[in-house]
Amino acid sequence: MSGHEERVWCLVAGGGTAGHLHPGLAVAKALVDAGQDPAAIHFVGSERGIERTLVPEAGFGLTLLPGRGIQRRLTTENVGAVIGLIRAMLQSVRIVRRRRPAVVLSLGGYASVPCAVAALIWRVPVVVAEQNAVPGAANRLVSRWARACAVSFAGTELPKAELTGNPVRDEVLAVDRSDSAARDAARRRLGVGEGRRLILAF
């Protein structure tokens, strides 16, 4: 666990992959730009997730939960995963009690569920941030008691869904799409010939 056990305004829970984490970082940055103290925003993630490096680099506090997700098929590895989930749940209950956030933002991914359950126990409002057209298992579960679900696509099947769009980081918005020289250099570096269609998927 990193950082002091001080009260925070927002706990941002979840991650594991960049697809889950980057929208959370974009929201945190927007809150700071609106005047919120960075120390009042604290992330809770997984020991195995990409947040281990990206969150501290962004200047926010981070607590890492033990364990990993439970596989959907029967396997002996799930025994250890259940034990890890119980430990993560107990740690999350302590985190929410000590940090006393005004809101928990659930990004999806392994760490979001224990924190959202802890928020339910301590009666802290939960907001789900769903980046995908088809919600993941974690956010589908958490949405059952969430105050609202911020979604990126119209028709996303979550209760109390609000179409907000997907938060995008400043460095992505700052890319100059009209810079043909930069585009040509990127194509050469990637080995994509002129006139070939280039699709970025991540």
mmCIF file of C-alpha atoms in Angstrom:
data_model
loop_
_atom_site.group_PDB
_atom_site.id
_atom_site.type_symbol
_atom_site.label_atom_id
_atom_site.label_comp_id
_atom_site.label_asym_id
_atom_site.label_seq_id
_atom_site.Cartn_x
_atom_site.Cartn_y
_atom_site.Cartn_z
ATOM 1 C CA MET A 1 0.000 0.000 0.000
ATOM 2 C CA SER A 2 1.296 3.426 -0.888
ATOM 3 C CA GLY A 3 0.371 6.848 0.414
ATOM 4 C CA HIS A 4 -1.089 7.941 3.738
ATOM 5 C CA GLU A 5 -4.446 6.821 5.105
ATOM 6 C CA GLU A 6 -5.945 10.277 4.629
ATOM 7 C CA ARG A 7 -9.487 11.002 3.565
ATOM 8 C CA VAL A 8 -9.944 11.308 -0.189
ATOM 9 C CA TRP A 9 -12.709 12.730 -2.340
ATOM 10 C CA CYS A 10 -12.698 9.976 -4.976
ATOM 11 C CA LEU A 11 -11.498 6.374 -5.041
ATOM 12 C CA VAL A 12 -10.901 5.193 -8.606
ATOM 13 C CA ALA A 13 -11.135 1.407 -8.567
ATOM 14 C CA GLY A 14 -10.180 -1.046 -11.278
ATOM 15 C CA GLY A 15 -7.818 -1.312 -14.180
ATOM 16 C CA GLY A 16 -5.675 -4.265 -15.113
ATOM 17 C CA THR A 17 -5.566 -3.178 -18.745
ATOM 18 C CA ALA A 18 -4.998 0.180 -20.413
ATOM 19 C CA GLY A 19 -8.545 0.079 -21.783
ATOM 20 C CA HIS A 20 -9.932 0.178 -18.250
ATOM 21 C CA LEU A 21 -7.288 2.423 -16.718
ATOM 22 C CA HIS A 22 -6.820 5.266 -19.218
ATOM 23 C CA PRO A 23 -10.400 6.574 -18.935
ATOM 24 C CA GLY A 24 -9.940 6.636 -15.149
ATOM 25 C CA LEU A 25 -6.742 8.630 -15.511
ATOM 26 C CA ALA A 26 -8.534 11.018 -17.890
ATOM 27 C CA VAL A 27 -11.311 11.560 -15.327
ATOM 28 C CA ALA A 28 -8.764 12.100 -12.541
ATOM 29 C CA LYS A 29 -6.890 14.646 -14.655
ATOM 30 C CA ALA A 30 -10.152 16.462 -15.467
ATOM 31 C CA LEU A 31 -10.966 16.635 -11.753
ATOM 32 C CA VAL A 32 -7.541 18.139 -11.042
ATOM 33 C CA ASP A 33 -8.017 20.636 -13.884
ATOM 34 C CA ALA A 34 -11.343 21.588 -12.270
ATOM 35 C CA GLY A 35 -9.551 22.377 -9.007
ATOM 36 C CA GLN A 36 -9.509 19.085 -7.124
ATOM 37 C CA ASP A 37 -6.324 18.347 -5.156
ATOM 38 C CA PRO A 38 -4.472 15.361 -6.714
ATOM 39 C CA ALA A 39 -4.010 13.981 -3.201
ATOM 40 C CA ALA A 40 -7.814 13.757 -2.899
ATOM 41 C CA ILE A 41 -7.957 11.224 -5.746
ATOM 42 C CA HIS A 42 -6.690 7.734 -4.950
ATOM 43 C CA PHE A 43 -6.534 4.694 -7.224
ATOM 44 C CA VAL A 44 -7.065 1.086 -6.155
ATOM 45 C CA GLY A 45 -5.785 -1.525 -8.578
ATOM 46 C CA SER A 46 -4.380 -5.005 -8.938
ATOM 47 C CA GLU A 47 -0.845 -6.119 -8.165
ATOM 48 C CA ARG A 48 -0.740 -7.628 -11.671
ATOM 49 C CA GLY A 49 -2.226 -4.668 -13.533
ATOM 50 C CA ILE A 50 -0.736 -1.959 -15.724
ATOM 51 C CA GLU A 51 -1.738 0.596 -13.080
ATOM 52 C CA ARG A 52 1.333 -0.367 -11.026
ATOM 53 C CA THR A 53 3.426 1.951 -13.170
ATOM 54 C CA LEU A 54 0.982 4.270 -14.948
ATOM 55 C CA VAL A 55 -0.817 5.650 -11.881
ATOM 56 C CA PRO A 56 2.314 6.753 -9.952
ATOM 57 C CA GLU A 57 3.708 8.229 -13.178
ATOM 58 C CA ALA A 58 0.517 10.307 -13.449
ATOM 59 C CA GLY A 59 1.034 11.651 -9.922
ATOM 60 C CA PHE A 60 -1.788 9.898 -8.056
ATOM 61 C CA GLY A 61 -1.756 7.683 -4.985
ATOM 62 C CA LEU A 62 -2.234 3.961 -5.505
ATOM 63 C CA THR A 63 -3.124 0.947 -3.392
ATOM 64 C CA LEU A 64 -2.647 -2.497 -4.933
ATOM 65 C CA LEU A 65 -4.913 -5.397 -4.041
ATOM 66 C CA PRO A 66 -3.692 -9.005 -3.894
ATOM 67 C CA GLY A 67 -5.010 -11.771 -6.085
ATOM 68 C CA ARG A 68 -6.339 -12.057 -9.606
ATOM 69 C CA GLY A 69 -9.603 -12.636 -11.392
ATOM 70 C CA ILE A 70 -11.516 -15.892 -11.133
ATOM 71 C CA GLN A 71 -11.585 -17.913 -14.347
ATOM 72 C CA ARG A 72 -15.006 -18.757 -15.745
ATOM 73 C CA ARG A 73 -14.167 -22.440 -16.144
ATOM 74 C CA LEU A 74 -13.488 -24.942 -13.373
ATOM 75 C CA THR A 75 -9.791 -25.030 -12.564
ATOM 76 C CA THR A 76 -7.614 -25.599 -9.505
ATOM 77 C CA GLU A 77 -6.183 -22.107 -9.976
ATOM 78 C CA ASN A 78 -9.541 -20.721 -8.867
ATOM 79 C CA VAL A 79 -8.890 -21.945 -5.314
ATOM 80 C CA GLY A 80 -6.018 -19.490 -4.960
ATOM 81 C CA ALA A 81 -8.028 -16.846 -6.802
ATOM 82 C CA VAL A 82 -10.907 -17.125 -4.308
ATOM 83 C CA ILE A 83 -8.493 -16.787 -1.378
ATOM 84 C CA GLY A 84 -6.950 -13.734 -3.042
ATOM 85 C CA LEU A 85 -10.403 -12.249 -3.650
ATOM 86 C CA ILE A 86 -11.325 -12.641 0.024
ATOM 87 C CA ARG A 87 -8.101 -10.875 1.024
ATOM 88 C CA ALA A 88 -8.789 -8.129 -1.520
ATOM 89 C CA MET A 89 -12.334 -7.730 -0.185
ATOM 90 C CA LEU A 90 -11.137 -7.343 3.409
ATOM 91 C CA GLN A 91 -8.462 -4.858 2.355
ATOM 92 C CA SER A 92 -11.022 -2.883 0.336
ATOM 93 C CA VAL A 93 -13.378 -2.656 3.312
ATOM 94 C CA ARG A 94 -10.510 -1.170 5.345
ATOM 95 C CA ILE A 95 -9.530 1.217 2.536
ATOM 96 C CA VAL A 96 -13.039 2.617 2.107
ATOM 97 C CA ARG A 97 -13.542 2.909 5.874
ATOM 98 C CA ARG A 98 -10.252 4.767 6.387
ATOM 99 C CA ARG A 99 -10.301 6.894 3.240
ATOM 100 C CA ARG A 100 -14.015 7.795 3.526
ATOM 101 C CA PRO A 101 -14.406 8.843 -0.123
ATOM 102 C CA ALA A 102 -17.386 10.843 -1.338
ATOM 103 C CA VAL A 103 -17.622 8.554 -4.371
ATOM 104 C CA VAL A 104 -16.095 5.373 -5.798
ATOM 105 C CA LEU A 105 -15.559 5.296 -9.572
ATOM 106 C CA SER A 106 -15.633 1.706 -10.850
ATOM 107 C CA LEU A 107 -13.610 1.261 -14.057
ATOM 108 C CA GLY A 108 -14.124 -2.474 -14.429
ATOM 109 C CA GLY A 109 -11.479 -5.120 -14.027
ATOM 110 C CA TYR A 110 -10.528 -7.211 -11.017
ATOM 111 C CA ALA A 111 -9.986 -4.482 -8.407
ATOM 112 C CA SER A 112 -13.264 -2.711 -9.093
ATOM 113 C CA VAL A 113 -15.488 -5.376 -7.535
ATOM 114 C CA PRO A 114 -13.973 -5.526 -4.007
ATOM 115 C CA CYS A 115 -13.948 -1.717 -3.789
ATOM 116 C CA ALA A 116 -17.507 -1.411 -5.038
ATOM 117 C CA VAL A 117 -18.686 -4.028 -2.525
ATOM 118 C CA ALA A 118 -16.861 -2.132 0.235
ATOM 119 C CA ALA A 119 -18.548 1.070 -0.933
ATOM 120 C CA LEU A 120 -21.921 -0.678 -0.684
ATOM 121 C CA ILE A 121 -21.112 -1.786 2.870
ATOM 122 C CA TRP A 122 -20.098 1.737 3.928
ATOM 123 C CA ARG A 123 -22.889 3.406 1.914
ATOM 124 C CA VAL A 124 -20.578 5.303 -0.396
ATOM 125 C CA PRO A 125 -22.083 6.131 -3.821
ATOM 126 C CA VAL A 126 -20.638 4.175 -6.745
ATOM 127 C CA VAL A 127 -20.460 5.389 -10.339
ATOM 128 C CA VAL A 128 -19.620 2.871 -13.059
ATOM 129 C CA ALA A 129 -17.495 3.971 -16.022
ATOM 130 C CA GLU A 130 -18.091 1.504 -18.861
ATOM 131 C CA GLN A 131 -15.873 1.982 -21.901
ATOM 132 C CA ASN A 132 -17.244 -0.835 -24.054
ATOM 133 C CA ALA A 133 -20.468 -1.329 -25.999
ATOM 134 C CA VAL A 134 -20.852 -4.701 -24.258
ATOM 135 C CA PRO A 135 -20.183 -4.292 -20.514
ATOM 136 C CA GLY A 136 -17.655 -6.534 -18.808
ATOM 137 C CA ALA A 137 -18.580 -8.939 -16.011
ATOM 138 C CA ALA A 138 -17.247 -6.704 -13.218
ATOM 139 C CA ASN A 139 -19.217 -3.626 -14.243
ATOM 140 C CA ARG A 140 -22.353 -5.675 -14.924
ATOM 141 C CA LEU A 141 -22.198 -6.868 -11.322
ATOM 142 C CA VAL A 142 -21.353 -3.477 -9.800
ATOM 143 C CA SER A 143 -24.051 -1.705 -11.833
ATOM 144 C CA ARG A 144 -26.717 -3.423 -9.722
ATOM 145 C CA TRP A 145 -26.074 -1.028 -6.841
ATOM 146 C CA ALA A 146 -24.355 1.847 -8.657
ATOM 147 C CA ARG A 147 -25.823 5.342 -8.412
ATOM 148 C CA ALA A 148 -25.211 5.842 -12.159
ATOM 149 C CA CYS A 149 -23.452 4.169 -15.086
ATOM 150 C CA ALA A 150 -21.494 6.418 -17.461
ATOM 151 C CA VAL A 151 -21.448 4.698 -20.852
ATOM 152 C CA SER A 152 -19.676 5.373 -24.134
ATOM 153 C CA PHE A 153 -22.287 3.916 -26.497
ATOM 154 C CA ALA A 154 -26.023 4.478 -26.813
ATOM 155 C CA GLY A 155 -27.941 1.321 -26.001
ATOM 156 C CA THR A 156 -25.358 -0.083 -23.575
ATOM 157 C CA GLU A 157 -27.359 -2.446 -21.401
ATOM 158 C CA LEU A 158 -26.677 -1.199 -17.888
ATOM 159 C CA PRO A 159 -29.180 0.188 -15.367
ATOM 160 C CA LYS A 160 -29.216 3.964 -14.840
ATOM 161 C CA ALA A 161 -27.027 4.390 -17.925
ATOM 162 C CA GLU A 162 -26.012 7.932 -18.871
ATOM 163 C CA LEU A 163 -24.412 8.472 -22.288
ATOM 164 C CA THR A 164 -21.277 10.480 -21.471
ATOM 165 C CA GLY A 165 -18.804 9.261 -24.076
ATOM 166 C CA ASN A 166 -15.390 7.824 -23.324
ATOM 167 C CA PRO A 167 -12.973 10.117 -21.433
ATOM 168 C CA VAL A 168 -9.891 10.774 -23.563
ATOM 169 C CA ARG A 169 -6.476 11.858 -22.292
ATOM 170 C CA ASP A 170 -5.090 15.272 -23.218
ATOM 171 C CA GLU A 171 -2.075 13.762 -24.986
ATOM 172 C CA VAL A 172 -4.392 11.890 -27.359
ATOM 173 C CA LEU A 173 -6.479 14.989 -28.058
ATOM 174 C CA ALA A 174 -3.293 16.970 -28.690
ATOM 175 C CA VAL A 175 -2.272 14.823 -31.673
ATOM 176 C CA ASP A 176 -2.295 16.957 -34.820
ATOM 177 C CA ARG A 177 -4.260 14.881 -37.320
ATOM 178 C CA SER A 178 -3.481 17.344 -40.092
ATOM 179 C CA ASP A 179 0.302 16.779 -39.791
ATOM 180 C CA SER A 180 0.890 14.706 -42.929
ATOM 181 C CA ALA A 181 4.669 14.574 -42.342
ATOM 182 C CA ALA A 182 4.139 12.910 -38.948
ATOM 183 C CA ARG A 183 1.645 10.483 -40.490
ATOM 184 C CA ASP A 184 4.093 9.561 -43.253
ATOM 185 C CA ALA A 185 6.893 9.047 -40.715
ATOM 186 C CA ALA A 186 4.647 6.792 -38.634
ATOM 187 C CA ARG A 187 3.698 4.761 -41.706
ATOM 188 C CA ARG A 188 7.361 4.273 -42.627
ATOM 189 C CA ARG A 189 8.245 3.243 -39.102
ATOM 190 C CA LEU A 190 5.402 0.713 -39.010
ATOM 191 C CA GLY A 191 6.099 -0.528 -42.538
ATOM 192 C CA VAL A 192 2.676 0.495 -43.861
ATOM 193 C CA GLY A 193 2.798 1.517 -47.508
ATOM 194 C CA GLU A 194 1.309 4.733 -48.854
ATOM 195 C CA GLY A 195 -2.350 4.359 -49.742
ATOM 196 C CA ARG A 196 -2.836 1.334 -47.482
ATOM 197 C CA ARG A 197 -5.592 1.678 -44.886
ATOM 198 C CA LEU A 198 -4.246 1.728 -41.319
ATOM 199 C CA ILE A 199 -6.507 0.775 -38.421
ATOM 200 C CA LEU A 200 -5.372 1.092 -34.814
ATOM 201 C CA ALA A 201 -6.921 -1.403 -32.403
ATOM 202 C CA PHE A 202 -6.025 -1.561 -28.723
#
